[in-house]
PDB file of C-alpha atoms in Angstrom:
ATOM      1  CA  MET A  19     -29.057 -23.908 -46.771  1.00  0.00           C
ATOM      2  CA  ALA A  20     -26.201 -21.490 -47.481  1.00  0.00           C
ATOM      3  CA  ARG A  21     -27.421 -19.276 -44.670  1.00  0.00           C
ATOM      4  CA  SER A  22     -27.252 -22.030 -42.044  1.00  0.00           C
ATOM      5  CA  SER A  23     -23.744 -23.095 -43.087  1.00  0.00           C
ATOM      6  CA  SER A  24     -22.477 -19.495 -42.793  1.00  0.00           C
ATOM      7  CA  GLY A  25     -24.119 -19.271 -39.347  1.00  0.00           C
ATOM      8  CA  ALA A  26     -22.383 -22.466 -38.299  1.00  0.00           C
ATOM      9  CA  MET A  27     -19.099 -21.087 -39.612  1.00  0.00           C
ATOM     10  CA  VAL A  28     -19.518 -17.858 -37.582  1.00  0.00           C
ATOM     11  CA  ALA A  29     -20.381 -19.875 -34.464  1.00  0.00           C
ATOM     12  CA  ALA A  30     -17.334 -22.101 -34.952  1.00  0.00           C
ATOM     13  CA  LEU A  31     -15.029 -19.100 -35.436  1.00  0.00           C
ATOM     14  CA  THR A  32     -16.485 -17.471 -32.310  1.00  0.00           C
ATOM     15  CA  VAL A  33     -15.815 -20.611 -30.247  1.00  0.00           C
ATOM     16  CA  VAL A  34     -12.238 -20.797 -31.572  1.00  0.00           C
ATOM     17  CA  ALA A  35     -11.656 -17.095 -30.800  1.00  0.00           C
ATOM     18  CA  LEU A  36     -13.053 -17.370 -27.262  1.00  0.00           C
ATOM     19  CA  THR A  37     -10.978 -20.476 -26.612  1.00  0.00           C
ATOM     20  CA  GLY A  38      -7.844 -18.645 -27.780  1.00  0.00           C
ATOM     21  CA  VAL A  39      -8.588 -15.627 -25.578  1.00  0.00           C
ATOM     22  CA  GLY A  40      -9.231 -17.904 -22.590  1.00  0.00           C
ATOM     23  CA  PHE A  41      -5.935 -19.716 -23.160  1.00  0.00           C
ATOM     24  CA  LEU A  42      -3.993 -16.437 -23.417  1.00  0.00           C
ATOM     25  CA  ALA A  43      -5.660 -15.155 -20.223  1.00  0.00           C
ATOM     26  CA  TYR A  44      -4.669 -18.371 -18.426  1.00  0.00           C
ATOM     27  CA  GLN A  45      -1.058 -18.006 -19.618  1.00  0.00           C
ATOM     28  CA  ALA A  46      -0.919 -14.377 -18.487  1.00  0.00           C
ATOM     29  CA  ASP A  47      -2.282 -15.288 -15.052  1.00  0.00           C
ATOM     30  CA  ALA A  48       0.204 -18.141 -14.640  1.00  0.00           C
ATOM     31  CA  ALA A  49       3.218 -16.077 -15.756  1.00  0.00           C
ATOM     32  CA  PRO A  50       6.097 -16.188 -13.233  1.00  0.00           C
ATOM     33  CA  GLY A  51       6.710 -12.965 -11.336  1.00  0.00           C
ATOM     34  CA  ARG A  52       3.222 -11.661 -12.077  1.00  0.00           C
ATOM     35  CA  PRO A  53       1.791  -9.907  -8.993  1.00  0.00           C
ATOM     36  CA  HIS A  54      -1.473 -11.435  -7.880  1.00  0.00           C
ATOM     37  CA  ALA A  55      -4.489  -9.507  -6.628  1.00  0.00           C
ATOM     38  CA  ALA A  56      -3.966 -10.956  -3.136  1.00  0.00           C
ATOM     39  CA  ALA A  57      -0.657  -9.086  -2.869  1.00  0.00           C
ATOM     40  CA  HIS A  58      -2.503  -5.787  -3.254  1.00  0.00           C
ATOM     41  CA  ALA A  59      -5.504  -6.478  -1.048  1.00  0.00           C
ATOM     42  CA  SER A  60      -7.465  -3.529   0.183  1.00  0.00           C
ATOM     43  CA  PRO A  61      -7.165  -2.486   3.821  1.00  0.00           C
ATOM     44  CA  SER A  62     -10.596  -3.970   4.447  1.00  0.00           C
ATOM     45  CA  GLY A  63      -9.294  -7.387   3.417  1.00  0.00           C
ATOM     46  CA  SER A  64     -12.232  -7.879   1.059  1.00  0.00           C
ATOM     47  CA  GLY A  65     -10.342 -10.307  -1.215  1.00  0.00           C
ATOM     48  CA  LYS A  66     -12.253 -13.550  -1.790  1.00  0.00           C
ATOM     49  CA  SER A  67      -9.337 -15.974  -1.816  1.00  0.00           C
ATOM     50  CA  SER A  68      -9.155 -18.600   0.867  1.00  0.00           C
ATOM     51  CA  PRO A  69      -6.198 -18.896   3.261  1.00  0.00           C
ATOM     52  CA  GLY A  70      -3.187 -20.433   1.501  1.00  0.00           C
ATOM     53  CA  GLN A  71      -4.496 -19.535  -1.960  1.00  0.00           C
ATOM     54  CA  ASP A  72      -4.266 -16.510  -4.204  1.00  0.00           C
ATOM     55  CA  SER A  73      -7.233 -14.843  -5.895  1.00  0.00           C
ATOM     56  CA  ALA A  74      -7.139 -17.422  -8.711  1.00  0.00           C
ATOM     57  CA  GLY A  75      -7.406 -20.294  -6.198  1.00  0.00           C
ATOM     58  CA  LYS A  76      -3.791 -21.393  -6.706  1.00  0.00           C
ATOM     59  CA  ASP A  77      -1.457 -22.172  -3.829  1.00  0.00           C
ATOM     60  CA  LYS A  78       0.470 -19.035  -2.972  1.00  0.00           C
ATOM     61  CA  PRO A  79       4.176 -19.038  -2.109  1.00  0.00           C
ATOM     62  CA  ALA A  80       5.418 -17.995   1.312  1.00  0.00           C
ATOM     63  CA  GLN A  81       4.941 -14.277   1.846  1.00  0.00           C
ATOM     64  CA  ASP A  82       7.781 -12.298   0.294  1.00  0.00           C
ATOM     65  CA  ALA A  83      10.279 -11.221   2.948  1.00  0.00           C
ATOM     66  CA  ALA A  84      10.243  -7.639   1.641  1.00  0.00           C
ATOM     67  CA  THR A  85       6.523  -7.312   2.312  1.00  0.00           C
ATOM     68  CA  ALA A  86       6.197  -9.492   5.440  1.00  0.00           C
ATOM     69  CA  VAL A  87       5.203  -7.571   8.571  1.00  0.00           C
ATOM     70  CA  PRO A  88       8.434  -6.991  10.542  1.00  0.00           C
ATOM     71  CA  ALA A  89       8.996  -9.151  13.611  1.00  0.00           C
ATOM     72  CA  ASN A  90       8.817  -7.382  16.970  1.00  0.00           C
ATOM     73  CA  SER A  91       6.486  -4.716  15.590  1.00  0.00           C
ATOM     74  CA  GLY A  92       3.773  -5.116  18.190  1.00  0.00           C
ATOM     75  CA  THR A  93       0.406  -6.812  18.085  1.00  0.00           C
ATOM     76  CA  GLY A  94      -3.139  -5.916  17.130  1.00  0.00           C
ATOM     77  CA  LYS A  95      -4.299  -3.287  14.673  1.00  0.00           C
ATOM     78  CA  ARG A  96      -1.434  -0.903  13.925  1.00  0.00           C
ATOM     79  CA  VAL A  97       0.598   1.001  11.362  1.00  0.00           C
ATOM     80  CA  VAL A  98       4.154  -0.330  11.120  1.00  0.00           C
ATOM     81  CA  TYR A  99       6.823   1.926   9.633  1.00  0.00           C
ATOM     82  CA  ALA A 100      10.240   0.368   8.915  1.00  0.00           C
ATOM     83  CA  LEU A 101      12.914   3.061   8.650  1.00  0.00           C
ATOM     84  CA  ALA A 102      15.555   1.097   6.721  1.00  0.00           C
ATOM     85  CA  ALA A 103      13.062  -0.460   4.308  1.00  0.00           C
ATOM     86  CA  LYS A 104      11.203   2.854   3.807  1.00  0.00           C
ATOM     87  CA  ARG A 105       8.004   0.785   3.928  1.00  0.00           C
ATOM     88  CA  VAL A 106       4.694   0.922   5.769  1.00  0.00           C
ATOM     89  CA  TRP A 107       2.294  -1.900   6.647  1.00  0.00           C
ATOM     90  CA  LEU A 108      -1.348  -1.401   7.639  1.00  0.00           C
ATOM     91  CA  VAL A 109      -1.839  -4.359   9.969  1.00  0.00           C
ATOM     92  CA  GLY A 110      -5.295  -5.569  10.983  1.00  0.00           C
ATOM     93  CA  ALA A 111      -6.312  -6.831  14.417  1.00  0.00           C
ATOM     94  CA  GLY A 112      -5.448 -10.406  13.395  1.00  0.00           C
ATOM     95  CA  GLY A 113      -1.828  -9.497  12.649  1.00  0.00           C
ATOM     96  CA  GLN A 114      -2.091  -9.693   8.847  1.00  0.00           C
ATOM     97  CA  ALA A 115      -1.076  -6.756   6.650  1.00  0.00           C
ATOM     98  CA  GLY A 116      -3.982  -5.595   4.524  1.00  0.00           C
ATOM     99  CA  ARG A 117      -1.701  -3.234   2.614  1.00  0.00           C
ATOM    100  CA  SER A 118       2.017  -2.522   2.375  1.00  0.00           C
ATOM    101  CA  PHE A 119       3.717   0.226   0.422  1.00  0.00           C
ATOM    102  CA  GLU A 120       6.957   2.155   0.048  1.00  0.00           C
ATOM    103  CA  VAL A 121       7.257   5.708   1.355  1.00  0.00           C
ATOM    104  CA  ALA A 122       9.665   8.608   0.883  1.00  0.00           C
ATOM    105  CA  PRO A 123      10.888   9.996   4.224  1.00  0.00           C
ATOM    106  CA  SER A 124      12.104  13.527   4.776  1.00  0.00           C
ATOM    107  CA  THR A 125      15.345  14.618   6.473  1.00  0.00           C
ATOM    108  CA  VAL A 126      14.676  13.423  10.048  1.00  0.00           C
ATOM    109  CA  ASN A 127      13.413  10.027  11.211  1.00  0.00           C
ATOM    110  CA  PRO A 128      11.481   9.302  14.395  1.00  0.00           C
ATOM    111  CA  LEU A 129      13.165   7.031  16.931  1.00  0.00           C
ATOM    112  CA  PRO A 130      12.006   3.407  16.867  1.00  0.00           C
ATOM    113  CA  GLY A 131       9.145   2.890  19.294  1.00  0.00           C
ATOM    114  CA  ALA A 132       5.379   2.874  19.756  1.00  0.00           C
ATOM    115  CA  TYR A 133       3.330   6.004  19.072  1.00  0.00           C
ATOM    116  CA  LYS A 134      -0.324   7.003  18.646  1.00  0.00           C
ATOM    117  CA  VAL A 135      -1.932   9.103  15.927  1.00  0.00           C
ATOM    118  CA  THR A 136      -2.158  12.558  17.534  1.00  0.00           C
ATOM    119  CA  SER A 137      -3.861  14.590  14.825  1.00  0.00           C
ATOM    120  CA  ARG A 138      -5.128  14.437  11.265  1.00  0.00           C
ATOM    121  CA  ALA A 139      -5.886  16.982   8.563  1.00  0.00           C
ATOM    122  CA  PRO A 140      -7.533  16.418   5.182  1.00  0.00           C
ATOM    123  CA  THR A 141      -5.279  18.919   3.365  1.00  0.00           C
ATOM    124  CA  GLY A 142      -2.286  21.163   3.941  1.00  0.00           C
ATOM    125  CA  SER A 143       1.043  22.205   2.522  1.00  0.00           C
ATOM    126  CA  GLY A 144       4.256  20.198   2.847  1.00  0.00           C
ATOM    127  CA  SER A 145       7.492  21.738   4.060  1.00  0.00           C
ATOM    128  CA  ASP A 146       8.538  21.673   0.394  1.00  0.00           C
ATOM    129  CA  GLY A 147       5.536  23.883  -0.467  1.00  0.00           C
ATOM    130  CA  VAL A 148       3.694  21.089  -2.299  1.00  0.00           C
ATOM    131  CA  PRO A 149      -0.059  20.752  -1.588  1.00  0.00           C
ATOM    132  CA  ILE A 150      -0.610  17.561   0.441  1.00  0.00           C
ATOM    133  CA  GLU A 151      -3.626  15.564   1.603  1.00  0.00           C
ATOM    134  CA  HIS A 152      -4.556  12.837   4.083  1.00  0.00           C
ATOM    135  CA  ILE A 153      -2.163  14.068   6.762  1.00  0.00           C
ATOM    136  CA  VAL A 154      -1.777  11.647   9.694  1.00  0.00           C
ATOM    137  CA  ARG A 155       0.574  12.918  12.458  1.00  0.00           C
ATOM    138  CA  PHE A 156       1.907  10.627  15.180  1.00  0.00           C
ATOM    139  CA  HIS A 157       4.817  12.317  17.014  1.00  0.00           C
ATOM    140  CA  ARG A 158       6.578  15.584  17.829  1.00  0.00           C
ATOM    141  CA  ASP A 159      10.142  15.179  19.082  1.00  0.00           C
ATOM    142  CA  ALA A 160      12.002  17.304  21.662  1.00  0.00           C
ATOM    143  CA  ALA A 161      13.349  19.550  18.885  1.00  0.00           C
ATOM    144  CA  GLY A 162       9.804  20.258  17.675  1.00  0.00           C
ATOM    145  CA  VAL A 163       9.996  18.136  14.502  1.00  0.00           C
ATOM    146  CA  VAL A 164       6.544  16.761  13.664  1.00  0.00           C
ATOM    147  CA  PHE A 165       6.363  13.269  12.164  1.00  0.00           C
ATOM    148  CA  GLY A 166       3.479  12.194  10.016  1.00  0.00           C
ATOM    149  CA  PHE A 167       2.327  10.556   6.822  1.00  0.00           C
ATOM    150  CA  SER A 168       0.864  12.477   3.880  1.00  0.00           C
ATOM    151  CA  ALA A 169       0.442  12.293   0.126  1.00  0.00           C
ATOM    152  CA  ALA A 170       1.272  15.011  -2.372  1.00  0.00           C
ATOM    153  CA  VAL A 171      -1.819  15.886  -4.364  1.00  0.00           C
ATOM    154  CA  ASP A 172       0.287  15.630  -7.547  1.00  0.00           C
ATOM    155  CA  GLY A 173       1.857  12.306  -6.436  1.00  0.00           C
ATOM    156  CA  SER A 174       5.389  13.726  -6.194  1.00  0.00           C
ATOM    157  CA  SER A 175       8.032  12.640  -3.696  1.00  0.00           C
ATOM    158  CA  PRO A 176       9.664  15.230  -1.453  1.00  0.00           C
ATOM    159  CA  LYS A 177      13.008  16.720  -2.331  1.00  0.00           C
ATOM    160  CA  PRO A 178      14.086  17.687   1.176  1.00  0.00           C
ATOM    161  CA  SER A 179      16.757  20.269   1.768  1.00  0.00           C
ATOM    162  CA  GLY A 180      19.593  19.019   3.960  1.00  0.00           C
ATOM    163  CA  THR A 181      19.399  22.248   5.960  1.00  0.00           C
ATOM    164  CA  GLN A 182      15.741  21.880   6.921  1.00  0.00           C
ATOM    165  CA  LYS A 183      14.714  19.385   9.626  1.00  0.00           C
ATOM    166  CA  THR A 184      11.355  17.906   8.617  1.00  0.00           C
ATOM    167  CA  GLY A 185       9.608  14.681   9.548  1.00  0.00           C
ATOM    168  CA  GLY A 186       7.122  14.273   6.709  1.00  0.00           C
ATOM    169  CA  ILE A 187       6.762  10.765   5.291  1.00  0.00           C
ATOM    170  CA  ARG A 188       5.365  10.999   1.761  1.00  0.00           C
ATOM    171  CA  GLU A 189       3.048   8.351   0.305  1.00  0.00           C
ATOM    172  CA  GLN A 190       1.467   7.924  -3.108  1.00  0.00           C
ATOM    173  CA  PRO A 191      -2.122   9.285  -3.254  1.00  0.00           C
ATOM    174  CA  ALA A 192      -3.832   5.857  -3.161  1.00  0.00           C
ATOM    175  CA  ASP A 193      -1.677   4.805  -0.191  1.00  0.00           C
ATOM    176  CA  GLY A 194      -2.439   8.122   1.530  1.00  0.00           C
ATOM    177  CA  ARG A 195      -6.188   7.446   1.201  1.00  0.00           C
ATOM    178  CA  ALA A 196      -5.706   3.960   2.636  1.00  0.00           C
ATOM    179  CA  MET A 197      -3.678   5.368   5.553  1.00  0.00           C
ATOM    180  CA  TRP A 198      -6.330   8.055   6.163  1.00  0.00           C
ATOM    181  CA  GLU A 199      -9.083   5.440   6.379  1.00  0.00           C
ATOM    182  CA  PHE A 200      -7.004   3.084   8.534  1.00  0.00           C
ATOM    183  CA  ALA A 201      -5.143   5.353  10.986  1.00  0.00           C
ATOM    184  CA  VAL A 202      -7.823   7.247  12.897  1.00  0.00           C
ATOM    185  CA  SER A 203      -6.969   9.425  15.896  1.00  0.00           C
ATOM    186  CA  GLY A 204      -5.395   7.334  18.651  1.00  0.00           C
ATOM    187  CA  ALA A 205      -4.429   4.481  16.292  1.00  0.00           C
ATOM    188  CA  SER A 206      -1.135   2.730  17.039  1.00  0.00           C
ATOM    189  CA  VAL A 207       1.949   3.518  14.971  1.00  0.00           C
ATOM    190  CA  VAL A 208       5.023   1.349  15.538  1.00  0.00           C
ATOM    191  CA  VAL A 209       8.361   2.521  14.140  1.00  0.00           C
ATOM    192  CA  VAL A 210      11.007  -0.170  13.697  1.00  0.00           C
ATOM    193  CA  PRO A 211      14.647   0.214  12.584  1.00  0.00           C
TER     194      PRO A 211
END
């Protein structure tokens, strides 16, 4: 008899513990300002939330203005690069951004306009001498400055010299991989102010 009462006690304590953990998980998920998984969807858009809801099935607020795809940035599948915001959007054919992230530009910016990916390289060296990967080039200006996206292998941001004219746009490694997979040769790149 003593054995069955201790078993019941263990079962009751387990239920109480699981209930407490579930409640704390619910509170953490409902916390204001907490980023939801839908805000960091993969470029493939494989999130399972339905339109108008986040990954937890809750109604999601209007898309944050800082991460909304800029108006007048074209249509269809494209990379959108906003100069002033120092932000990139990987926009699918339906016009929705599958991923958005901040970037660190170099000393020279491309002019606003529509471009195409002209070349890609898996690895190289940045103008700052840092090993880079996932290089996606989209423009060479009249002065010979090449513009493109890349990620430093060590995740560092460039520290451009004011005397050197370079057009590298540095991403974090995970964003560089996403760009590499998204922006194949000939893909559209739209630069907005």
